PDB file of C-alpha atoms in Angstrom:
ATOM      1  CA  UNK A  78       0.000   0.000   0.000  1.00 44.00           C
ATOM      2  CA  UNK A  79       1.409   3.409  -0.873  1.00 50.00           C
ATOM      3  CA  UNK A  80       2.326   5.645   2.040  1.00 46.00           C
ATOM      4  CA  UNK A  81      -0.265   8.351   1.381  1.00 50.00           C
ATOM      5  CA  UNK A  82      -2.996   5.757   0.904  1.00 50.00           C
ATOM      6  CA  UNK A  83      -1.978   4.043   4.139  1.00 49.00           C
ATOM      7  CA  UNK A  84      -1.958   7.321   6.066  1.00 50.00           C
ATOM      8  CA  UNK A  85      -5.345   8.244   4.697  1.00 50.00           C
ATOM      9  CA  UNK A  86      -6.786   4.814   5.502  1.00 51.00           C
ATOM     10  CA  UNK A  87      -5.456   4.842   9.057  1.00 52.00           C
ATOM     11  CA  UNK A  88      -6.636   8.371   9.728  1.00 52.00           C
ATOM     12  CA  UNK A  89     -10.026   7.836   8.104  1.00 51.00           C
ATOM     13  CA  UNK A  90     -10.669   4.750  10.243  1.00 49.00           C
ATOM     14  CA  UNK A  91      -9.632   6.488  13.441  1.00 49.00           C
ATOM     15  CA  UNK A  92     -11.558   9.643  12.685  1.00 49.00           C
ATOM     16  CA  UNK A  93     -14.737   7.842  11.662  1.00 47.00           C
ATOM     17  CA  UNK A  94     -14.695   6.001  14.980  1.00 44.00           C
ATOM     18  CA  UNK A  95     -14.396   9.258  16.893  1.00 46.00           C
ATOM     19  CA  UNK A  96     -17.368  10.893  15.215  1.00 46.00           C
ATOM     20  CA  UNK A  97     -19.892   8.519  16.717  1.00 43.00           C
ATOM     21  CA  UNK A  98     -21.707  10.683  19.248  1.00 42.00           C
ATOM     22  CA  UNK A  99     -23.385   8.052  21.359  1.00 44.00           C
ATOM     23  CA  UNK A 100     -23.864   4.393  20.672  1.00 42.00           C
ATOM     24  CA  UNK A 101     -27.027   3.982  18.632  1.00 43.00           C
ATOM     25  CA  UNK A 102     -29.183   0.963  19.352  1.00 43.00           C
ATOM     26  CA  UNK A 103     -29.304  -1.557  16.565  1.00 45.00           C
ATOM     27  CA  UNK A 104     -32.610  -1.649  14.736  1.00 45.00           C
ATOM     28  CA  UNK A 105     -33.694  -5.260  14.299  1.00 46.00           C
ATOM     29  CA  UNK A 106     -34.880  -6.331  10.872  1.00 47.00           C
ATOM     30  CA  UNK A 107     -33.199  -3.447   9.035  1.00 51.00           C
ATOM     31  CA  UNK A 108     -30.742  -4.327   6.298  1.00 51.00           C
ATOM     32  CA  UNK A 109     -27.650  -2.196   6.068  1.00 49.00           C
ATOM     33  CA  UNK A 110     -27.513  -0.368   2.754  1.00 54.00           C
ATOM     34  CA  UNK A 111     -24.962   1.915   1.157  1.00 55.00           C
ATOM     35  CA  UNK A 112     -25.854   5.582   1.474  1.00 52.00           C
ATOM     36  CA  UNK A 113     -25.526   7.861  -1.510  1.00 58.00           C
ATOM     37  CA  UNK A 114     -23.494  10.855  -0.321  1.00 56.00           C
ATOM     38  CA  UNK A 115     -25.529  13.234  -2.426  1.00 65.00           C
ATOM     39  CA  UNK A 116     -28.825  12.167  -0.859  1.00 63.00           C
ATOM     40  CA  UNK A 117     -27.499  11.728   2.684  1.00 66.00           C
ATOM     41  CA  UNK A 118     -29.245  13.875   5.287  1.00 73.00           C
ATOM     42  CA  UNK A 119     -27.337  16.924   6.523  1.00 81.00           C
ATOM     43  CA  UNK A 120     -25.023  16.451   9.464  1.00 83.00           C
ATOM     44  CA  UNK A 121     -26.838  17.633  12.607  1.00 90.00           C
ATOM     45  CA  UNK A 122     -25.098  20.158  14.817  1.00 93.00           C
ATOM     46  CA  UNK A 123     -23.996  18.629  18.118  1.00 95.00           C
ATOM     47  CA  UNK A 124     -24.483  20.176  21.542  1.00 95.00           C
ATOM     48  CA  UNK A 125     -21.514  21.928  23.121  1.00 96.00           C
ATOM     49  CA  UNK A 126     -20.834  18.861  25.275  1.00 96.00           C
ATOM     50  CA  UNK A 127     -20.912  16.542  22.242  1.00 96.00           C
ATOM     51  CA  UNK A 128     -18.677  18.923  20.278  1.00 96.00           C
ATOM     52  CA  UNK A 129     -16.136  18.942  23.132  1.00 96.00           C
ATOM     53  CA  UNK A 130     -16.031  15.156  23.145  1.00 96.00           C
ATOM     54  CA  UNK A 131     -15.770  14.941  19.361  1.00 95.00           C
ATOM     55  CA  UNK A 132     -13.016  17.569  19.235  1.00 96.00           C
ATOM     56  CA  UNK A 133     -11.029  15.801  21.953  1.00 95.00           C
ATOM     57  CA  UNK A 134     -11.399  12.441  20.235  1.00 94.00           C
ATOM     58  CA  UNK A 135     -10.476  13.897  16.860  1.00 94.00           C
ATOM     59  CA  UNK A 136      -7.413  15.583  18.336  1.00 92.00           C
ATOM     60  CA  UNK A 137      -6.248  12.330  19.928  1.00 93.00           C
ATOM     61  CA  UNK A 138      -6.859  10.350  16.720  1.00 91.00           C
ATOM     62  CA  UNK A 139      -5.110  12.862  14.469  1.00 91.00           C
ATOM     63  CA  UNK A 140      -2.157  13.279  16.862  1.00 89.00           C
ATOM     64  CA  UNK A 141      -1.702   9.510  17.232  1.00 88.00           C
ATOM     65  CA  UNK A 142      -2.021   8.973  13.474  1.00 87.00           C
ATOM     66  CA  UNK A 143       0.472  11.720  12.696  1.00 85.00           C
ATOM     67  CA  UNK A 144       3.007  10.332  15.173  1.00 82.00           C
ATOM     68  CA  UNK A 145       2.603   6.701  14.072  1.00 80.00           C
ATOM     69  CA  UNK A 146       2.764   7.431  10.362  1.00 80.00           C
ATOM     70  CA  UNK A 147       5.638   9.889  10.709  1.00 76.00           C
ATOM     71  CA  UNK A 148       7.762   7.529  12.778  1.00 74.00           C
ATOM     72  CA  UNK A 149       6.903   4.223  11.112  1.00 73.00           C
ATOM     73  CA  UNK A 150       6.451   5.075   7.443  1.00 72.00           C
ATOM     74  CA  UNK A 151       7.987   8.438   6.587  1.00 71.00           C
ATOM     75  CA  UNK A 152      11.548   8.421   5.293  1.00 69.00           C
ATOM     76  CA  UNK A 153      12.937  11.798   4.279  1.00 69.00           C
ATOM     77  CA  UNK A 154      15.172  10.350   1.559  1.00 70.00           C
ATOM     78  CA  UNK A 155      12.259   8.640  -0.242  1.00 75.00           C
ATOM     79  CA  UNK A 156      10.738  11.904  -1.495  1.00 73.00           C
ATOM     80  CA  UNK A 157       7.372  11.241   0.130  1.00 74.00           C
ATOM     81  CA  UNK A 158       5.130  14.068   1.305  1.00 76.00           C
ATOM     82  CA  UNK A 159       5.329  14.713   5.016  1.00 76.00           C
ATOM     83  CA  UNK A 160       2.512  13.158   7.066  1.00 77.00           C
ATOM     84  CA  UNK A 161       1.106  16.517   8.190  1.00 80.00           C
ATOM     85  CA  UNK A 162       0.593  17.457   4.529  1.00 81.00           C
ATOM     86  CA  UNK A 163      -1.038  14.113   3.751  1.00 82.00           C
ATOM     87  CA  UNK A 164      -3.437  14.544   6.670  1.00 86.00           C
ATOM     88  CA  UNK A 165      -4.706  17.757   5.082  1.00 89.00           C
ATOM     89  CA  UNK A 166      -6.535  15.433   2.654  1.00 89.00           C
ATOM     90  CA  UNK A 167      -8.224  13.867   5.688  1.00 90.00           C
ATOM     91  CA  UNK A 168      -9.063  17.352   6.977  1.00 93.00           C
ATOM     92  CA  UNK A 169     -10.717  18.209   3.648  1.00 93.00           C
ATOM     93  CA  UNK A 170     -12.776  15.007   3.721  1.00 91.00           C
ATOM     94  CA  UNK A 171     -13.915  15.691   7.294  1.00 91.00           C
ATOM     95  CA  UNK A 172     -14.915  19.214   6.369  1.00 94.00           C
ATOM     96  CA  UNK A 173     -16.874  18.047   3.330  1.00 92.00           C
ATOM     97  CA  UNK A 174     -18.562  15.042   4.948  1.00 91.00           C
ATOM     98  CA  UNK A 175     -18.927  16.030   8.615  1.00 91.00           C
ATOM     99  CA  UNK A 176     -18.641  19.843   8.519  1.00 93.00           C
ATOM    100  CA  UNK A 177     -15.769  19.686  10.999  1.00 96.00           C
ATOM    101  CA  UNK A 178     -12.807  21.935  10.240  1.00 97.00           C
ATOM    102  CA  UNK A 179      -9.286  21.020  11.290  1.00 97.00           C
ATOM    103  CA  UNK A 180      -6.113  22.963  10.721  1.00 95.00           C
ATOM    104  CA  UNK A 181      -2.522  22.985  11.912  1.00 92.00           C
ATOM    105  CA  UNK A 182      -1.278  25.856  14.064  1.00 94.00           C
ATOM    106  CA  UNK A 183       2.370  26.928  14.286  1.00 88.00           C
ATOM    107  CA  UNK A 184       3.339  27.275  17.952  1.00 91.00           C
ATOM    108  CA  UNK A 185       7.096  26.729  18.348  1.00 85.00           C
ATOM    109  CA  UNK A 186       9.822  26.574  15.751  1.00 75.00           C
ATOM    110  CA  UNK A 187       9.946  27.656  12.157  1.00 71.00           C
ATOM    111  CA  UNK A 188       6.616  28.127  10.383  1.00 70.00           C
ATOM    112  CA  UNK A 189       6.737  25.658   7.495  1.00 70.00           C
ATOM    113  CA  UNK A 190       3.541  26.907   5.862  1.00 75.00           C
ATOM    114  CA  UNK A 191       2.174  30.436   6.234  1.00 82.00           C
ATOM    115  CA  UNK A 192      -1.355  28.931   6.409  1.00 88.00           C
ATOM    116  CA  UNK A 193      -0.401  27.667   9.881  1.00 87.00           C
ATOM    117  CA  UNK A 194       0.164  31.106  11.405  1.00 93.00           C
ATOM    118  CA  UNK A 195      -2.460  32.370  13.881  1.00 95.00           C
ATOM    119  CA  UNK A 196      -5.371  34.049  12.066  1.00 96.00           C
ATOM    120  CA  UNK A 197      -7.299  35.682  14.904  1.00 97.00           C
ATOM    121  CA  UNK A 198      -7.310  36.413  18.626  1.00 97.00           C
ATOM    122  CA  UNK A 199      -8.414  32.889  19.556  1.00 98.00           C
ATOM    123  CA  UNK A 200      -5.485  31.387  17.668  1.00 97.00           C
ATOM    124  CA  UNK A 201      -3.026  33.938  19.112  1.00 97.00           C
ATOM    125  CA  UNK A 202      -4.288  33.081  22.613  1.00 98.00           C
ATOM    126  CA  UNK A 203      -3.988  29.378  21.780  1.00 97.00           C
ATOM    127  CA  UNK A 204      -0.339  29.773  20.722  1.00 96.00           C
ATOM    128  CA  UNK A 205       0.495  31.461  24.039  1.00 97.00           C
ATOM    129  CA  UNK A 206      -1.365  28.846  26.074  1.00 97.00           C
ATOM    130  CA  UNK A 207       0.120  25.869  24.199  1.00 97.00           C
ATOM    131  CA  UNK A 208       3.628  27.320  24.555  1.00 94.00           C
ATOM    132  CA  UNK A 209       2.943  27.574  28.296  1.00 95.00           C
ATOM    133  CA  UNK A 210       2.032  23.880  28.403  1.00 94.00           C
ATOM    134  CA  UNK A 211      -1.769  24.062  28.453  1.00 95.00           C
ATOM    135  CA  UNK A 212      -3.497  20.846  27.286  1.00 94.00           C
ATOM    136  CA  UNK A 213      -6.268  22.629  25.420  1.00 96.00           C
ATOM    137  CA  UNK A 214      -7.801  26.000  24.726  1.00 97.00           C
ATOM    138  CA  UNK A 215     -11.437  26.360  23.766  1.00 98.00           C
ATOM    139  CA  UNK A 216     -13.887  29.063  22.812  1.00 97.00           C
ATOM    140  CA  UNK A 217     -17.425  29.302  21.479  1.00 97.00           C
ATOM    141  CA  UNK A 218     -18.178  32.200  19.132  1.00 96.00           C
ATOM    142  CA  UNK A 219     -20.984  32.705  16.639  1.00 95.00           C
ATOM    143  CA  UNK A 220     -22.294  29.155  17.110  1.00 96.00           C
ATOM    144  CA  UNK A 221     -18.915  27.501  16.528  1.00 97.00           C
ATOM    145  CA  UNK A 222     -16.958  25.551  19.148  1.00 98.00           C
ATOM    146  CA  UNK A 223     -13.199  25.829  18.616  1.00 98.00           C
ATOM    147  CA  UNK A 224     -10.574  23.771  20.393  1.00 98.00           C
ATOM    148  CA  UNK A 225      -6.813  24.017  20.067  1.00 98.00           C
ATOM    149  CA  UNK A 226      -4.603  21.282  21.450  1.00 97.00           C
ATOM    150  CA  UNK A 227      -0.901  20.457  21.312  1.00 96.00           C
ATOM    151  CA  UNK A 228       0.799  18.327  18.676  1.00 89.00           C
ATOM    152  CA  UNK A 229       4.227  17.042  19.684  1.00 85.00           C
ATOM    153  CA  UNK A 230       7.143  17.862  17.406  1.00 79.00           C
ATOM    154  CA  UNK A 231       9.687  15.134  18.153  1.00 69.00           C
ATOM    155  CA  UNK A 232      13.372  15.087  17.245  1.00 60.00           C
ATOM    156  CA  UNK A 233      12.623  13.850  13.717  1.00 62.00           C
ATOM    157  CA  UNK A 234      10.320  16.851  13.144  1.00 59.00           C
ATOM    158  CA  UNK A 235      12.860  19.310  14.540  1.00 52.00           C
ATOM    159  CA  UNK A 236      15.220  18.820  11.585  1.00 58.00           C
ATOM    160  CA  UNK A 237      12.947  21.159   9.645  1.00 58.00           C
ATOM    161  CA  UNK A 238      10.924  22.983  12.309  1.00 54.00           C
ATOM    162  CA  UNK A 239      13.911  23.961  14.492  1.00 52.00           C
ATOM    163  CA  UNK A 240      16.985  23.565  12.265  1.00 56.00           C
ATOM    164  CA  UNK A 241      19.330  25.578  14.562  1.00 71.00           C
ATOM    165  CA  UNK A 242      18.289  23.789  17.753  1.00 58.00           C
ATOM    166  CA  UNK A 243      20.692  23.427  20.645  1.00 65.00           C
ATOM    167  CA  UNK A 244      18.914  20.365  22.060  1.00 60.00           C
ATOM    168  CA  UNK A 245      16.502  17.635  20.987  1.00 65.00           C
ATOM    169  CA  UNK A 246      13.719  18.292  23.487  1.00 72.00           C
ATOM    170  CA  UNK A 247      10.253  18.012  22.001  1.00 71.00           C
ATOM    171  CA  UNK A 248       8.564  21.172  20.792  1.00 76.00           C
ATOM    172  CA  UNK A 249       4.894  21.961  20.263  1.00 87.00           C
ATOM    173  CA  UNK A 250       2.675  22.647  17.286  1.00 86.00           C
ATOM    174  CA  UNK A 251      -1.101  22.835  17.452  1.00 93.00           C
ATOM    175  CA  UNK A 252      -4.267  21.420  15.956  1.00 96.00           C
ATOM    176  CA  UNK A 253      -7.464  23.456  15.811  1.00 97.00           C
ATOM    177  CA  UNK A 254     -10.815  21.664  15.613  1.00 97.00           C
ATOM    178  CA  UNK A 255     -13.891  23.758  14.755  1.00 97.00           C
ATOM    179  CA  UNK A 256     -17.422  22.365  15.027  1.00 97.00           C
ATOM    180  CA  UNK A 257     -20.682  24.266  14.484  1.00 96.00           C
ATOM    181  CA  UNK A 258     -22.925  23.566  17.487  1.00 97.00           C
ATOM    182  CA  UNK A 259     -26.625  23.748  18.348  1.00 93.00           C
ATOM    183  CA  UNK A 260     -27.783  27.071  19.668  1.00 84.00           C
ATOM    184  CA  UNK A 261     -28.721  26.639  23.320  1.00 72.00           C
TER     185      UNK A 261
END
């Protein structure tokens, strides 16, 4: 299996598992049928509590996938795209199918992509908090729950993100999860 396909498959499986709000009871006598994406009902907005749980689960799944794929499958000398770039395909699929937005946030080290710089006050606050070691930062504005959490940049990542480093201690990047929620 090609690397990018493997990364996508791993991430898609993990992410799809995390999006299950609560276990739904099985309906006896109903046959499982494929759903046409075009005719699928719209994704309902979760409550704030459900959005928190989904965002936390998504963060854990994406972070674990990024670390596993980066350390087990990525080899710099093979000319493969970096795992964080491959996961952007997963982000796009989640946005299209589940209306959940994910994006990387530069926290420490060299910004590798200008799209990862903070865009607003929430993201600027998140950078400060994540640098200070906070586990998460959240805010609800205009019916959207936003959560920023840390992504570990290990020694392998530091070759590019902190090229002039004096030590190999882990650094921090961030992941922002945005979910439109029910109005309460």
